[in-house]
PDB file of C-alpha atoms in Angstrom:
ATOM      1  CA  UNK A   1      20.679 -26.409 -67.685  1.00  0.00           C
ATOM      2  CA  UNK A   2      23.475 -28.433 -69.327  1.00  0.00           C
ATOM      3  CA  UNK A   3      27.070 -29.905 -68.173  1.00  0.00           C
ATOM      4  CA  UNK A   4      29.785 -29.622 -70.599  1.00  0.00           C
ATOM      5  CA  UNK A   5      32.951 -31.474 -70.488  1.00  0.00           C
ATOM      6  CA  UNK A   6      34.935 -28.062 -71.309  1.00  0.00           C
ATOM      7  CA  UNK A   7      34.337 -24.333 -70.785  1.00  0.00           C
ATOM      8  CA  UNK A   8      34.088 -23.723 -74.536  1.00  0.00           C
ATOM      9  CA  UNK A   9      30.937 -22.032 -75.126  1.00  0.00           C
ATOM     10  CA  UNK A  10      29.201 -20.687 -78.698  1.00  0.00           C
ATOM     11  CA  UNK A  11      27.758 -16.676 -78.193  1.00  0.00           C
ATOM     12  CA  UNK A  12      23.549 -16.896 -79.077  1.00  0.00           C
ATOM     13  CA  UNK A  13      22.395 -15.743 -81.952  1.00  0.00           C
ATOM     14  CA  UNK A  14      26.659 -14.632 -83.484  1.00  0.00           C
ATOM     15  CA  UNK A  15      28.130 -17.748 -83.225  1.00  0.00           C
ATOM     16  CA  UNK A  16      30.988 -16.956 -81.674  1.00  0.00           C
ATOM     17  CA  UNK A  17      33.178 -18.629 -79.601  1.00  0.00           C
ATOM     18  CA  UNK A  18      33.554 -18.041 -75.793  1.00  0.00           C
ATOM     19  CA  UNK A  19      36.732 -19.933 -73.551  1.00  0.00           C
ATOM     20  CA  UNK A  20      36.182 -19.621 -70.186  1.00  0.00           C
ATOM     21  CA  UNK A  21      38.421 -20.326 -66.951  1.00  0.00           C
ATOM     22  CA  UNK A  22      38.157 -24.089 -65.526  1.00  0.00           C
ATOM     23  CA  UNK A  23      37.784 -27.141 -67.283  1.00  0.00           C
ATOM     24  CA  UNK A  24      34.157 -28.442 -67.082  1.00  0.00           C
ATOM     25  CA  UNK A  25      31.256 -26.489 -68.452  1.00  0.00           C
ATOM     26  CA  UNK A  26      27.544 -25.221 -66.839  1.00  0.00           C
ATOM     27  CA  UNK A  27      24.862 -23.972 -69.804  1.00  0.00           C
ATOM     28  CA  UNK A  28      21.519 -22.202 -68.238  1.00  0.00           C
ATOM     29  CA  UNK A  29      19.408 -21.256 -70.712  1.00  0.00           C
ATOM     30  CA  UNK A  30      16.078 -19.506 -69.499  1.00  0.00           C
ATOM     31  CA  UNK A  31      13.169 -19.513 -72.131  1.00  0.00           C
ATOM     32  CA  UNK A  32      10.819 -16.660 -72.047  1.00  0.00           C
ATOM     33  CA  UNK A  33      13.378 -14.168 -70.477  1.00  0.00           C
ATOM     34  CA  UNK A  34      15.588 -11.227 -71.062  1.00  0.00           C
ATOM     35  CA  UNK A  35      17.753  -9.602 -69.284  1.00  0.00           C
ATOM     36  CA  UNK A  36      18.452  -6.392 -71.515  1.00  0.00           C
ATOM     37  CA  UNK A  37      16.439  -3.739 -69.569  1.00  0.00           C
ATOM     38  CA  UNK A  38      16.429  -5.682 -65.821  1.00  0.00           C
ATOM     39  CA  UNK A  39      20.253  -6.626 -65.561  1.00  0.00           C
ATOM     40  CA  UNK A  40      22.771  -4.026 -65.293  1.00  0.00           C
ATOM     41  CA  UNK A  41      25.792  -5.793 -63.853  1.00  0.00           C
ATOM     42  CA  UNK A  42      28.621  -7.198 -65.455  1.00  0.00           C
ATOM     43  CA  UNK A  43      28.025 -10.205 -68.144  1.00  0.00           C
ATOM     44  CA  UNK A  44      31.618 -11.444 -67.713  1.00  0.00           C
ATOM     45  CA  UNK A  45      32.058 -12.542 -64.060  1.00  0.00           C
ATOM     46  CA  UNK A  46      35.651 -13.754 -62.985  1.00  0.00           C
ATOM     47  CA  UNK A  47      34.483 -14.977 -59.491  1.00  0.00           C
ATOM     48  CA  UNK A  48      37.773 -17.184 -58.806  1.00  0.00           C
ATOM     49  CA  UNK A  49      35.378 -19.818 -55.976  1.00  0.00           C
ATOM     50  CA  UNK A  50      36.400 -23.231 -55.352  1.00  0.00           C
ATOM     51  CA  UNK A  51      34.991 -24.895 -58.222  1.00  0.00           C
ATOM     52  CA  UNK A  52      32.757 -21.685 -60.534  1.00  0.00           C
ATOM     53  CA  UNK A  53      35.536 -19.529 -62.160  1.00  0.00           C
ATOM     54  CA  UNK A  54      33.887 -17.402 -64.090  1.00  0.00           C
ATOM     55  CA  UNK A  55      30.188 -16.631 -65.567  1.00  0.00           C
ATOM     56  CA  UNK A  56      29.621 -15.075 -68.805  1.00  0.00           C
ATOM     57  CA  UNK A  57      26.208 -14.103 -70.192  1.00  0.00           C
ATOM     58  CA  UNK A  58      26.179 -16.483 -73.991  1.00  0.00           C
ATOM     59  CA  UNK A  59      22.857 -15.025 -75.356  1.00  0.00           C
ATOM     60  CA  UNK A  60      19.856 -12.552 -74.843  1.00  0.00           C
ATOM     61  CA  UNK A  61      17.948 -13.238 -78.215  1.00  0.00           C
ATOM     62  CA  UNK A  62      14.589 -13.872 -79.377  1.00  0.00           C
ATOM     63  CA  UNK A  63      13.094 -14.479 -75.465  1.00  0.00           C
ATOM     64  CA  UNK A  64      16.295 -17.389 -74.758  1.00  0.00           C
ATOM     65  CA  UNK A  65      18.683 -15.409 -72.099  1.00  0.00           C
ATOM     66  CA  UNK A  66      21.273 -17.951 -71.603  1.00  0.00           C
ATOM     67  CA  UNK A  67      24.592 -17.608 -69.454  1.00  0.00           C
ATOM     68  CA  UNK A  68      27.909 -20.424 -69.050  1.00  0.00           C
ATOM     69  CA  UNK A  69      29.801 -20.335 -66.186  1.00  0.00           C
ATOM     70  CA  UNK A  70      33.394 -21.975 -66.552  1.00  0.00           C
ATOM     71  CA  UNK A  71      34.016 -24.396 -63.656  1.00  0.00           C
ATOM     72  CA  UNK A  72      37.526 -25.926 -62.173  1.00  0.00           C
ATOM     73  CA  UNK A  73      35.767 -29.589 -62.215  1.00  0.00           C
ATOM     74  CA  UNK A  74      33.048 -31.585 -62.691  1.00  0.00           C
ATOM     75  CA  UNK A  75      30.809 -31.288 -60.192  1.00  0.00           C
ATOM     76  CA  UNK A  76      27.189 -31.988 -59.172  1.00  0.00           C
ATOM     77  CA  UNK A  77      24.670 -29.805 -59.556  1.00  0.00           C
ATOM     78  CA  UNK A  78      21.518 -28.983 -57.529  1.00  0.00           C
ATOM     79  CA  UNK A  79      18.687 -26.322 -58.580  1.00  0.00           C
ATOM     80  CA  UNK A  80      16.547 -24.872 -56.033  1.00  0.00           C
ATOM     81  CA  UNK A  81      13.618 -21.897 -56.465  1.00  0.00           C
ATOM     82  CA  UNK A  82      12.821 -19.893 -54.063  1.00  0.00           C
ATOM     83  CA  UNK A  83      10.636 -16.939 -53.617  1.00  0.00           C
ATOM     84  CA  UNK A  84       9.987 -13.317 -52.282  1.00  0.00           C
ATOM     85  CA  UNK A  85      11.717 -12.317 -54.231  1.00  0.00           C
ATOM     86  CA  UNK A  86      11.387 -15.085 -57.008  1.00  0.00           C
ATOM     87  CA  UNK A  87      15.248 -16.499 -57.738  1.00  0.00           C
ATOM     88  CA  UNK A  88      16.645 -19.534 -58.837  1.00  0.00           C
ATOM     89  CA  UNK A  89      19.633 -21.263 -57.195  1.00  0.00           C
ATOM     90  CA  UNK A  90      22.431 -23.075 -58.661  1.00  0.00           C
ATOM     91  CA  UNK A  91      23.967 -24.808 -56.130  1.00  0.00           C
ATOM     92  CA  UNK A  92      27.712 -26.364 -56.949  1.00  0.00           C
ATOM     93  CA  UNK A  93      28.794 -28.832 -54.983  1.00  0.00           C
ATOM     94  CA  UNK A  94      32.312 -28.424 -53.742  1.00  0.00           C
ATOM     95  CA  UNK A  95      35.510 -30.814 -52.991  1.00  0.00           C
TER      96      UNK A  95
END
């Protein structure tokens, strides 16, 4: 997991670029993963919360799933994993 100064994100493997809402920046990038046959939501979230605007999935290539998620501000961050079922949680701290 990264921080970014902006929500300005580059697609996995295209290239492309990705501008999401807010003005600070959140990579994830899980190694070993995939989420083309277990995920069948949305990969473009507008979620509109106090400080995560939206989440977009960036990449699902090669084993590298990676998602942004645009954020109003800088924030901290705090990662948590819990289990039964097995989930990770990105907690954002809020003003």
């Amino acid at each position: 997991m990264s921080r970014q100064a902006s929500a300005k994100f580059v697609k996995d493997p295209s290239g492309l670029p990705v501008t999401m809402r807010g003005s600070a920046g959140l990579r994830i990038v899980f190694h070993g993963a995939s989420g083309a046959t277990s995920y069948t939501g949305s990969r473009d979230q507008i979620v509109n919360l106090p400080v995560v605007q939206e989440v977009e999935q960036l990449g699902d290539f090669e084993a590298v799933l990676s998602w942004g998620a645009g954020l109003s501000q800088a924030s901290c961050i705090r990662t948590l994993e819990l289990s039964n079922p097995t989930r990770l949680v990105i907690d954002v701290q809020t003003p």
